[in-house]
Amino acid sequence: MSELEYWKSRLAGGKVSRREFIGRAAALGLTTALATTLASKISGAEPKKGGSAKFGLAHGATTDSLDPGTWPDTFTQTSFWGSTCNGLTDIDTKGNIVGDLAETMEPSKGATEWIFKLRKGVTFHNGKNLTSADVLASFNHHRAENSKSAVKSVLAPIADIKADGADTVVFTLKDASADFPYLTSDYHIPILPAKDDGTLDWQSGIGTGAFILEKFEPGVSAKEKRNPNYHKSGLPYFDEVEFLALTDVTARTNALTTGEVQFIGRCDLKTLNLLQRNKDLEIDEVTGYGHYVLPMDTTQKPFDDVNVRTALKYALDREEVVKKIFLGHATVGNDNPIAPTIKYAIQPEPKYSYDVDKAKFYLKKSGLSSLKVDLSVADAAFDGAVDTGVLFKNSAAKAGIDINVVREPNDGYWDNVWLKKGWCASYWSGRPTCDWMFSTAYAAGAAWNETHWNNARFNQLLVAARGETDDKKRATMYAEMQQITHDDGGVIVLVFNNYVSAHSKKVAHNTLASNWENDGLRMAERWWFT
């Protein structure tokens, strides 16, 4: 028996997962596409149409809205961006930028101009044809002077957007940017229909996506039906999908094990072994760019003192958090938000580790012998955030730092706590480029700059690196920016977390995307019933 035949027999016998089989087959020289097809044939999981699927998501709040500029977490991102909408571009399972509503994207004038040709024949759910006017309205919605969109700072490099006919859009940038197409795949920028006055119709919930929104109850659910005119051939497979906001991990787990839903995101790592023993379920674990953080507002006392920030960075036993909270499903962070797999990523020095003496040293340097601070946490930020706060409190106490762990309500956490309280728990799905990550969360004035940090040298480098065409010079700039963030920034990057989810074997999928959770947020479009 060849090695491939051995693994085929193991898959057929249910001894290995589909995911493991594809990985083994790829290691033996099969292409991913061939391995996936083979896995489908063996497991009888050839994609087929039909059925109503229910997904239990870890987020969702009564304050959620259809305005894409506000989409804060995996509920709105998966339900809307990934199901009812499309962007100009998307990121494939290998991390490559690919066209979605854009058929082509070509740079011009030294990458200071980008020309996007729209895919022909695409219609919105109400039958309206997609045109360049819709693209202009979709981008300008976030660029308006009074816009509070989370992506406004990301689009700051755009000097102008013009339509060149009904199916061509020309972006003129302030500086050259080879990464610009990546920015157009941001989940805040779906292409929605323009109104007659040129503003964006985000209120109707109409998009071009695989599913048509039927009912949206914020904080509860979103129900959708298949779009019969979807522009991606053969997709989607499900007739109907429903996304449930199940923010309590116990309720989420029960919903899966009782068959109420076919999928749950963000499994309870403490009881993951029980799910793994359930023969009707399959666990997926994907390493992406996601990371869990504790951002400090650097404009508020005492966090406006870099020595206080550094003392707190040394007062945390990160290894203990990874071991006890994430149970090995994460890697220790070093207060650099750029994932190790991203181009230009570095490991800043020194590597922060638990050191009571250094914590005391920096506390003394700030003129303090002791410190008392509030840390707001809720598992809405990430599962284990409350327990992380308790562990941090215990380790920091030995350095004379009294952390008051404030347990906040899950509902409304992103509206009432995040960006408002001085120190809290948060998470990022990460971004595939340095420019995108830094522009979204660390640039001065960015709407989602959760540390309210403003470092002049960092901001200068951000603009310069974006337009630098010499790869070595660009790498040097991004390395310096990561070091500055590590040394001076207000964020504690706890871990880079794996995406751990579980689903019934009644549903199946191909190779999972790693750019976002939930198969790149497009699980409804790509998955099917077996």
Coordinates of C-alpha atoms in Angstrom, one line a residue:
M1 CA 0.0 0.0 0.0
S2 CA 1.4 3.4 -1.0
E3 CA 1.5 6.2 1.5
L4 CA -1.3 8.0 -0.3
E5 CA -3.5 4.9 -0.3
Y6 CA -2.8 4.6 3.4
W7 CA -4.1 8.1 4.1
K8 CA -7.1 7.5 1.8
S9 CA -8.0 4.5 3.9
R10 CA -7.6 6.5 7.1
L11 CA -9.9 9.2 5.7
A12 CA -12.5 6.7 4.5
G13 CA -12.4 5.1 7.9
G14 CA -12.9 8.3 9.7
K15 CA -9.5 8.0 11.4
V16 CA -8.2 11.4 10.2
S17 CA -10.0 14.6 9.4
R18 CA -10.6 16.0 5.9
R19 CA -8.2 18.8 6.8
E20 CA -5.4 16.5 7.9
F21 CA -5.9 14.3 4.8
I22 CA -5.5 17.3 2.5
G23 CA -2.4 18.4 4.4
R24 CA -0.9 14.9 4.1
A25 CA -1.7 14.6 0.4
A26 CA -0.2 18.0 -0.3
A27 CA 3.0 16.9 1.5
L28 CA 3.1 13.9 -0.9
G29 CA 3.1 16.2 -3.8
L30 CA -0.6 16.6 -4.7
T31 CA -1.8 20.0 -5.5
T32 CA -4.3 21.5 -2.9
A33 CA -7.0 21.4 -5.5
L34 CA -6.5 17.8 -6.4
A35 CA -6.2 16.8 -2.7
T36 CA -9.4 18.6 -2.0
T37 CA -11.2 16.9 -4.8
L38 CA -9.9 13.5 -3.7
A39 CA -11.0 14.2 -0.1
S40 CA -14.5 15.1 -1.3
K41 CA -14.8 11.9 -3.3
I42 CA -13.6 9.7 -0.5
S43 CA -15.8 11.3 2.1
G44 CA -18.8 11.6 -0.1
A45 CA -18.6 15.3 0.4
E46 CA -18.9 16.6 -3.1
P47 CA -20.5 20.0 -2.9
K48 CA -24.3 19.9 -3.5
K49 CA -27.0 22.5 -3.3
G50 CA -29.8 22.8 -0.9
G51 CA -30.7 23.0 2.8
S52 CA -30.9 25.6 5.5
A53 CA -27.8 26.2 7.6
K54 CA -27.5 27.8 11.0
F55 CA -24.2 29.3 12.2
G56 CA -23.6 30.2 15.9
L57 CA -21.3 33.2 16.0
A58 CA -19.4 34.5 19.0
H59 CA -20.4 38.1 18.6
G60 CA -23.5 40.3 18.0
A61 CA -25.0 43.2 19.9
T62 CA -28.2 45.1 20.0
T63 CA -26.3 48.2 18.8
D64 CA -25.2 46.5 15.5
S65 CA -26.3 48.2 12.3
L66 CA -26.2 47.7 8.5
D67 CA -23.8 50.7 8.1
P68 CA -20.5 49.0 7.0
G69 CA -18.4 51.7 8.5
T70 CA -19.5 50.4 11.9
W71 CA -19.1 46.6 11.5
P72 CA -17.1 45.7 14.6
D73 CA -16.9 42.0 14.9
T74 CA -17.5 38.6 13.3
F75 CA -21.3 38.8 13.4
T76 CA -21.8 41.8 11.1
Q77 CA -18.6 40.8 9.1
T78 CA -19.7 37.3 8.5
S79 CA -23.5 38.0 8.0
F80 CA -23.1 41.0 5.8
W81 CA -19.6 41.4 4.2
G82 CA -19.2 37.6 3.8
S83 CA -22.8 36.8 2.7
T84 CA -24.9 39.7 1.4
C85 CA -22.0 41.7 -0.1
N86 CA -18.9 41.7 -2.2
G87 CA -15.9 44.1 -2.3
L88 CA -13.9 45.1 -5.3
T89 CA -11.3 42.5 -4.3
D90 CA -10.9 39.6 -2.0
I91 CA -8.1 37.5 -0.5
D92 CA -7.9 33.8 -1.5
T93 CA -7.0 30.8 0.7
K94 CA -3.3 31.3 -0.1
G95 CA -3.4 35.0 0.9
N96 CA -3.3 36.4 -2.6
I97 CA -5.3 39.4 -3.6
V98 CA -7.8 38.5 -6.3
G99 CA -10.6 40.4 -8.1
D100 CA -14.2 40.0 -6.8
L101 CA -16.5 42.7 -8.3
A102 CA -13.4 44.0 -10.1
E103 CA -12.4 41.9 -13.0
T104 CA -9.0 43.6 -13.4
M105 CA -6.9 46.0 -11.4
E106 CA -3.9 47.7 -13.0
P107 CA -1.4 50.2 -11.7
S108 CA -0.4 53.3 -13.7
K109 CA 1.9 56.2 -13.2
G110 CA 4.3 54.4 -10.9
A111 CA 1.4 53.0 -8.8
T112 CA 0.1 56.4 -7.9
E113 CA -3.0 55.5 -10.0
W114 CA -5.0 52.3 -10.0
I115 CA -7.5 51.4 -12.7
F116 CA -10.3 48.9 -11.7
K117 CA -12.5 47.4 -14.4
L118 CA -15.8 46.1 -13.1
R119 CA -17.0 42.6 -13.8
K120 CA -19.8 42.7 -16.4
G121 CA -23.3 41.4 -15.7
V122 CA -23.3 41.8 -11.9
T123 CA -26.6 42.9 -10.4
F124 CA -27.7 44.0 -7.0
H125 CA -30.4 42.0 -5.1
N126 CA -33.1 44.5 -6.4
G127 CA -32.1 43.9 -10.1
K128 CA -30.1 47.1 -10.5
N129 CA -26.9 46.8 -12.6
L130 CA -23.6 47.4 -10.8
T131 CA -21.9 50.5 -12.2
S132 CA -18.9 52.7 -11.4
A133 CA -21.3 55.1 -9.6
D134 CA -21.9 52.5 -7.0
V135 CA -18.2 52.1 -6.4
L136 CA -17.7 55.9 -6.0
A137 CA -20.6 56.1 -3.5
S138 CA -19.3 53.0 -1.5
F139 CA -15.8 54.5 -1.1
N140 CA -16.9 58.1 -0.6
H141 CA -19.3 57.0 2.2
H142 CA -16.2 56.4 4.3
R143 CA -14.1 59.3 3.0
A144 CA -16.6 62.1 3.8
E145 CA -15.4 64.9 6.0
N146 CA -17.9 64.0 8.8
S147 CA -17.5 60.3 8.4
K148 CA -16.8 58.3 11.5
S149 CA -16.1 55.1 9.6
A150 CA -13.5 52.7 11.0
V151 CA -11.8 52.6 7.6
K152 CA -11.6 56.4 7.0
S153 CA -7.9 56.5 7.9
V154 CA -7.2 53.4 5.7
L155 CA -8.5 55.4 2.7
A156 CA -6.6 58.6 3.6
P157 CA -4.0 57.8 0.9
I158 CA -6.7 58.3 -1.8
A159 CA -6.5 61.8 -3.4
D160 CA -9.4 61.3 -5.8
I161 CA -11.8 58.7 -7.3
K162 CA -13.3 59.1 -10.7
A163 CA -15.6 57.0 -13.0
D164 CA -14.3 56.4 -16.5
G165 CA -17.5 55.2 -18.0
A166 CA -20.0 52.8 -16.4
D167 CA -17.5 50.0 -15.7
T168 CA -14.2 51.6 -14.9
V169 CA -13.0 53.4 -11.8
V170 CA -9.7 55.3 -11.4
F171 CA -8.2 55.8 -8.0
T172 CA -5.6 58.5 -7.8
L173 CA -3.3 58.2 -4.7
K174 CA -1.4 60.8 -2.8
D175 CA 1.7 58.6 -3.0
A176 CA 2.6 55.4 -4.8
S177 CA 1.3 52.2 -3.2
A178 CA 1.9 48.7 -4.5
D179 CA -0.4 47.4 -1.7
F180 CA -3.4 49.5 -2.6
P181 CA -5.6 46.6 -4.0
Y182 CA -5.3 44.9 -0.6
L183 CA -7.0 47.9 1.0
T184 CA -10.0 47.5 -1.3
S185 CA -10.7 44.1 0.2
D186 CA -11.4 45.6 3.7
Y187 CA -14.7 44.2 5.1
H188 CA -15.9 47.7 5.8
I189 CA -16.0 48.6 2.0
P190 CA -18.6 46.4 0.4
I191 CA -19.9 47.8 -2.9
L192 CA -23.5 48.8 -2.2
P193 CA -26.0 50.7 -4.5
A194 CA -25.7 54.4 -4.9
K195 CA -28.8 56.6 -4.4
D196 CA -29.9 59.1 -7.0
D197 CA -28.1 61.9 -5.1
G198 CA -24.8 59.9 -5.2
T199 CA -24.9 58.9 -1.5
L200 CA -24.8 55.3 -0.4
D201 CA -27.8 53.1 0.2
W202 CA -26.6 51.1 3.2
Q203 CA -29.9 51.2 5.0
S204 CA -31.8 48.7 2.7
G205 CA -29.3 45.8 3.2
I206 CA -29.2 45.3 -0.6
G207 CA -25.9 44.0 -1.9
T208 CA -24.5 41.8 -4.7
G209 CA -23.7 38.9 -2.4
A210 CA -24.4 35.2 -2.4
F211 CA -27.4 35.7 -0.1
I212 CA -30.3 38.2 0.1
L213 CA -31.1 39.6 3.5
E214 CA -34.6 38.7 4.7
K215 CA -34.6 39.6 8.4
F216 CA -32.1 41.3 10.7
E217 CA -32.7 41.5 14.4
P218 CA -29.6 43.2 16.0
G219 CA -28.1 41.2 18.8
V220 CA -30.2 38.1 17.9
S221 CA -29.9 36.9 14.3
A222 CA -29.8 37.6 10.6
K223 CA -31.7 35.4 8.1
E224 CA -30.9 35.2 4.4
K225 CA -31.9 33.3 1.3
R226 CA -29.9 32.3 -1.7
N227 CA -29.3 34.9 -4.5
P228 CA -30.3 33.1 -7.7
N229 CA -28.4 35.6 -9.8
Y230 CA -25.0 35.4 -8.0
H231 CA -22.1 36.2 -10.2
K232 CA -19.8 33.4 -8.9
S233 CA -20.7 30.3 -11.0
G234 CA -22.2 27.5 -9.0
L235 CA -22.2 29.4 -5.7
P236 CA -23.7 29.4 -3.1
Y237 CA -24.8 25.9 -2.1
F238 CA -27.2 26.5 0.7
D239 CA -30.8 27.7 0.0
E240 CA -31.0 29.6 3.3
V241 CA -28.6 30.6 6.1
E242 CA -29.2 32.0 9.5
F243 CA -26.6 33.6 11.7
L244 CA -27.3 33.5 15.5
A245 CA -25.5 35.9 17.9
L246 CA -24.5 33.4 20.7
T247 CA -22.0 35.4 22.7
D248 CA -22.1 33.0 25.7
V249 CA -19.7 30.2 24.9
T250 CA -21.7 27.7 26.9
A251 CA -24.9 28.5 25.0
R252 CA -22.9 28.3 21.8
T253 CA -21.5 24.9 22.6
N254 CA -24.9 23.5 23.6
A255 CA -26.4 24.9 20.4
L256 CA -23.9 22.8 18.4
T257 CA -24.1 19.6 20.4
T258 CA -27.9 19.6 20.4
G259 CA -28.0 20.3 16.6
E260 CA -29.6 23.7 16.9
V261 CA -26.7 25.0 14.8
Q262 CA -24.3 23.4 12.4
F263 CA -21.3 25.6 13.3
I264 CA -19.9 27.6 16.2
G265 CA -17.0 30.0 16.2
R266 CA -14.5 30.5 19.0
C267 CA -14.8 27.2 20.8
D268 CA -14.4 27.0 24.6
L269 CA -10.8 25.8 24.7
K270 CA -11.3 24.4 28.2
T271 CA -13.9 21.9 27.0
L272 CA -12.5 21.4 23.5
N273 CA -11.6 17.9 24.2
L274 CA -15.2 17.0 24.7
L275 CA -16.1 18.3 21.3
Q276 CA -13.1 16.4 19.8
R277 CA -14.5 13.2 21.2
N278 CA -17.9 13.7 19.6
K279 CA -17.9 11.6 16.4
D280 CA -20.5 13.8 14.8
L281 CA -18.4 17.0 15.0
E282 CA -15.2 18.2 13.4
I283 CA -12.8 20.8 14.8
D284 CA -11.0 23.3 12.6
E285 CA -8.0 25.2 13.8
V286 CA -6.4 27.9 11.5
T287 CA -3.4 30.1 12.1
G288 CA -4.0 33.5 10.8
Y289 CA -3.1 37.1 11.6
G290 CA -5.5 37.4 14.6
H291 CA -4.3 38.7 18.0
Y292 CA -5.8 39.5 21.4
V293 CA -4.7 42.7 23.0
L294 CA -5.0 45.0 26.0
P295 CA -4.9 48.6 24.6
M296 CA -4.1 51.5 27.0
D297 CA -5.4 55.0 26.1
T298 CA -2.0 56.8 25.9
T299 CA -3.8 60.2 26.3
Q300 CA -5.1 59.3 29.8
K301 CA -3.2 59.2 33.1
P302 CA -1.3 57.1 34.1
F303 CA -1.0 55.5 30.6
D304 CA 0.3 58.8 29.1
D305 CA 3.7 57.9 30.7
V306 CA 5.7 55.4 28.6
N307 CA 7.4 54.1 31.8
V308 CA 4.0 53.1 33.2
R309 CA 3.2 51.3 30.0
T310 CA 6.5 49.5 30.0
A311 CA 6.1 48.6 33.7
L312 CA 2.8 46.9 32.8
K313 CA 4.3 45.1 29.9
Y314 CA 6.9 43.5 32.2
A315 CA 4.3 42.8 34.9
L316 CA 2.3 40.3 32.8
D317 CA 3.2 36.7 32.9
R318 CA 2.5 36.0 29.2
E319 CA 3.6 32.4 29.3
E320 CA 1.1 31.7 32.1
V321 CA -1.7 33.3 30.1
V322 CA -0.9 31.1 27.0
K323 CA -0.7 28.0 29.1
K324 CA -3.7 28.5 31.3
I325 CA -6.1 30.5 29.1
F326 CA -5.3 29.5 25.6
L327 CA -4.1 26.0 26.4
G328 CA -1.5 26.0 23.6
H329 CA -3.8 27.3 20.9
A330 CA -1.9 30.5 20.6
T331 CA 1.6 31.9 20.5
V332 CA 3.0 34.6 22.9
G333 CA 2.9 38.2 21.7
N334 CA 5.6 40.8 22.1
D335 CA 3.6 44.0 21.6
N336 CA 4.2 44.0 17.9
P337 CA 0.8 43.6 16.0
I338 CA 2.4 42.4 12.8
A339 CA 1.9 38.6 12.6
P340 CA 5.2 36.7 12.1
T341 CA 4.0 35.4 8.7
I342 CA 3.5 38.8 7.1
K343 CA 6.1 40.3 4.8
Y344 CA 8.5 42.7 6.7
A345 CA 7.6 41.3 10.1
I346 CA 10.4 41.4 12.7
Q347 CA 10.8 40.3 16.3
P348 CA 11.5 43.5 18.3
E349 CA 14.0 43.4 21.1
P350 CA 13.9 43.0 24.0
K351 CA 11.3 40.3 24.1
Y352 CA 8.9 41.1 26.9
S353 CA 8.7 38.5 29.6
Y354 CA 7.5 38.5 33.2
D355 CA 10.1 40.4 35.2
V356 CA 9.1 41.9 38.5
D357 CA 12.3 43.8 39.0
K358 CA 12.0 45.5 35.6
A359 CA 8.4 46.3 36.2
K360 CA 9.4 47.9 39.5
F361 CA 12.3 49.7 37.8
Y362 CA 10.0 51.4 35.2
L363 CA 7.4 52.1 37.8
K364 CA 10.1 53.9 39.9
K365 CA 11.3 55.7 36.7
S366 CA 7.8 57.1 36.3
G367 CA 8.0 58.5 39.9
L368 CA 5.7 55.9 41.4
S369 CA 6.3 53.2 44.0
S370 CA 2.9 51.6 43.5
L371 CA 0.1 51.9 41.0
K372 CA -3.7 51.2 41.0
V373 CA -5.5 51.0 37.6
D374 CA -8.8 49.7 36.2
L375 CA -8.8 47.0 33.5
S376 CA -12.2 46.6 31.7
V377 CA -12.8 43.1 30.4
A378 CA -15.6 41.0 28.9
D379 CA -15.5 37.7 27.0
A380 CA -17.1 39.7 24.1
A381 CA -13.6 40.9 23.5
F382 CA -12.3 37.4 23.3
D383 CA -13.0 34.2 25.2
G384 CA -10.8 34.1 28.3
A385 CA -10.5 37.9 28.6
V386 CA -12.0 37.9 32.1
D387 CA -9.7 35.1 33.3
T388 CA -6.7 36.9 31.6
G389 CA -7.5 40.0 33.7
V390 CA -7.5 37.9 36.9
L391 CA -4.1 36.3 36.0
F392 CA -2.7 39.7 35.1
K393 CA -3.9 41.1 38.5
N394 CA -2.1 38.3 40.3
S395 CA 1.2 38.7 38.5
A396 CA 1.3 42.5 38.6
A397 CA 0.6 42.5 42.4
K398 CA 4.2 41.3 43.0
A399 CA 5.5 44.4 41.3
G400 CA 3.3 46.7 43.5
I401 CA 0.7 47.2 40.8
D402 CA -3.0 46.8 41.8
I403 CA -5.1 46.0 38.8
N404 CA -8.8 46.4 39.5
V405 CA -10.5 43.9 37.0
V406 CA -13.8 45.5 35.9
R407 CA -16.1 42.9 34.4
E408 CA -18.2 44.6 31.7
P409 CA -21.4 43.4 30.1
N410 CA -20.9 41.5 26.8
D411 CA -23.8 43.3 25.1
G412 CA -22.7 46.8 23.9
Y413 CA -19.1 46.2 24.8
W414 CA -17.8 47.6 21.6
D415 CA -19.9 50.7 21.9
N416 CA -19.7 51.4 25.6
V417 CA -16.3 50.2 26.6
W418 CA -13.9 49.9 23.7
L419 CA -12.3 53.2 22.7
K420 CA -13.9 54.8 25.8
K421 CA -12.4 53.2 28.9
G422 CA -8.7 53.9 29.7
W423 CA -7.7 50.2 29.5
C424 CA -9.6 47.3 28.2
A425 CA -9.5 44.0 26.4
S426 CA -9.8 43.9 22.6
Y427 CA -9.0 41.7 19.6
W428 CA -7.9 42.2 16.0
S429 CA -8.3 39.8 13.1
G430 CA -5.1 41.3 11.8
R431 CA -4.3 42.5 8.3
P432 CA -2.1 40.9 5.6
T433 CA 0.1 44.0 5.1
C434 CA 2.0 46.3 7.5
D435 CA 0.5 49.4 5.9
W436 CA -3.1 48.2 6.3
M437 CA -2.6 47.1 10.0
F438 CA -0.8 50.2 11.0
S439 CA -3.1 52.6 9.1
T440 CA -6.2 51.0 10.7
A441 CA -5.1 50.8 14.3
Y442 CA -2.0 52.9 15.0
A443 CA -2.0 56.0 12.7
A444 CA -2.7 59.3 14.3
G445 CA -6.3 60.1 14.0
A446 CA -7.4 56.7 12.8
A447 CA -11.0 56.0 14.0
W448 CA -9.9 52.6 15.4
N449 CA -6.7 53.8 17.0
E450 CA -7.6 52.1 20.2
T451 CA -4.6 53.4 22.1
H452 CA -5.1 57.0 20.8
W453 CA -1.4 56.9 20.2
N454 CA 0.4 59.6 18.3
N455 CA 4.1 59.1 17.6
A456 CA 5.5 61.6 15.1
R457 CA 8.3 59.4 13.8
F458 CA 6.0 56.5 13.3
N459 CA 3.4 58.6 11.4
Q460 CA 6.2 60.0 9.2
L461 CA 7.5 56.5 8.4
L462 CA 3.9 55.2 7.7
V463 CA 3.5 57.7 4.8
A464 CA 7.1 57.3 3.5
A465 CA 7.0 53.4 3.5
R466 CA 3.7 53.4 1.6
G467 CA 5.3 55.2 -1.3
E468 CA 8.8 53.6 -1.1
T469 CA 9.5 51.3 -4.1
D470 CA 12.9 50.0 -3.0
D471 CA 12.1 46.8 -1.1
K472 CA 15.1 47.0 1.2
K473 CA 14.4 50.5 2.2
R474 CA 10.8 49.7 2.8
A475 CA 11.7 46.7 5.0
T476 CA 13.9 49.0 7.0
M477 CA 11.1 51.4 7.5
Y478 CA 8.6 48.8 8.6
A479 CA 11.2 47.3 11.0
E480 CA 11.7 50.6 12.7
M481 CA 7.9 51.1 12.9
Q482 CA 7.4 47.8 14.6
Q483 CA 10.2 48.6 17.0
I484 CA 8.7 52.0 17.9
T485 CA 5.3 50.3 18.5
H486 CA 6.9 47.8 20.7
D487 CA 8.9 50.4 22.7
D488 CA 6.5 53.3 22.9
G489 CA 3.1 52.1 21.9
G490 CA 0.2 51.6 24.2
V491 CA -0.8 48.1 23.2
I492 CA 0.0 44.8 25.0
V493 CA -0.2 42.1 22.4
L494 CA -1.1 39.1 24.5
V495 CA -1.1 36.4 21.9
F496 CA -1.5 35.5 18.2
N497 CA -4.5 33.3 18.5
N498 CA -5.5 30.4 16.4
Y499 CA -9.0 30.4 15.0
V500 CA -10.7 27.4 16.7
S501 CA -14.2 26.5 15.5
A502 CA -16.3 23.4 15.3
H503 CA -19.0 22.2 12.9
S504 CA -21.3 19.2 12.4
K505 CA -20.1 16.7 9.9
K506 CA -23.4 17.3 8.1
V507 CA -21.7 20.4 6.6
A508 CA -18.4 20.5 4.7
H509 CA -15.9 22.9 3.3
N510 CA -12.7 23.1 1.2
T511 CA -9.4 24.5 2.4
L512 CA -10.2 27.3 4.9
A513 CA -9.0 30.9 4.3
S514 CA -6.8 32.3 7.0
N515 CA -7.2 36.1 6.4
W516 CA -10.3 36.3 8.6
E517 CA -12.2 33.9 10.9
N518 CA -15.0 31.8 9.6
D519 CA -13.3 30.8 6.3
G520 CA -12.4 34.4 5.4
L521 CA -15.9 35.4 6.6
R522 CA -17.3 33.7 3.5
M523 CA -18.4 30.4 5.1
A524 CA -22.0 30.8 3.9
E525 CA -20.9 31.3 0.3
R526 CA -18.4 28.4 0.3
W527 CA -19.8 25.6 2.5
W528 CA -22.4 23.0 1.8
F529 CA -24.4 20.1 3.3
T530 CA -22.9 16.6 2.9

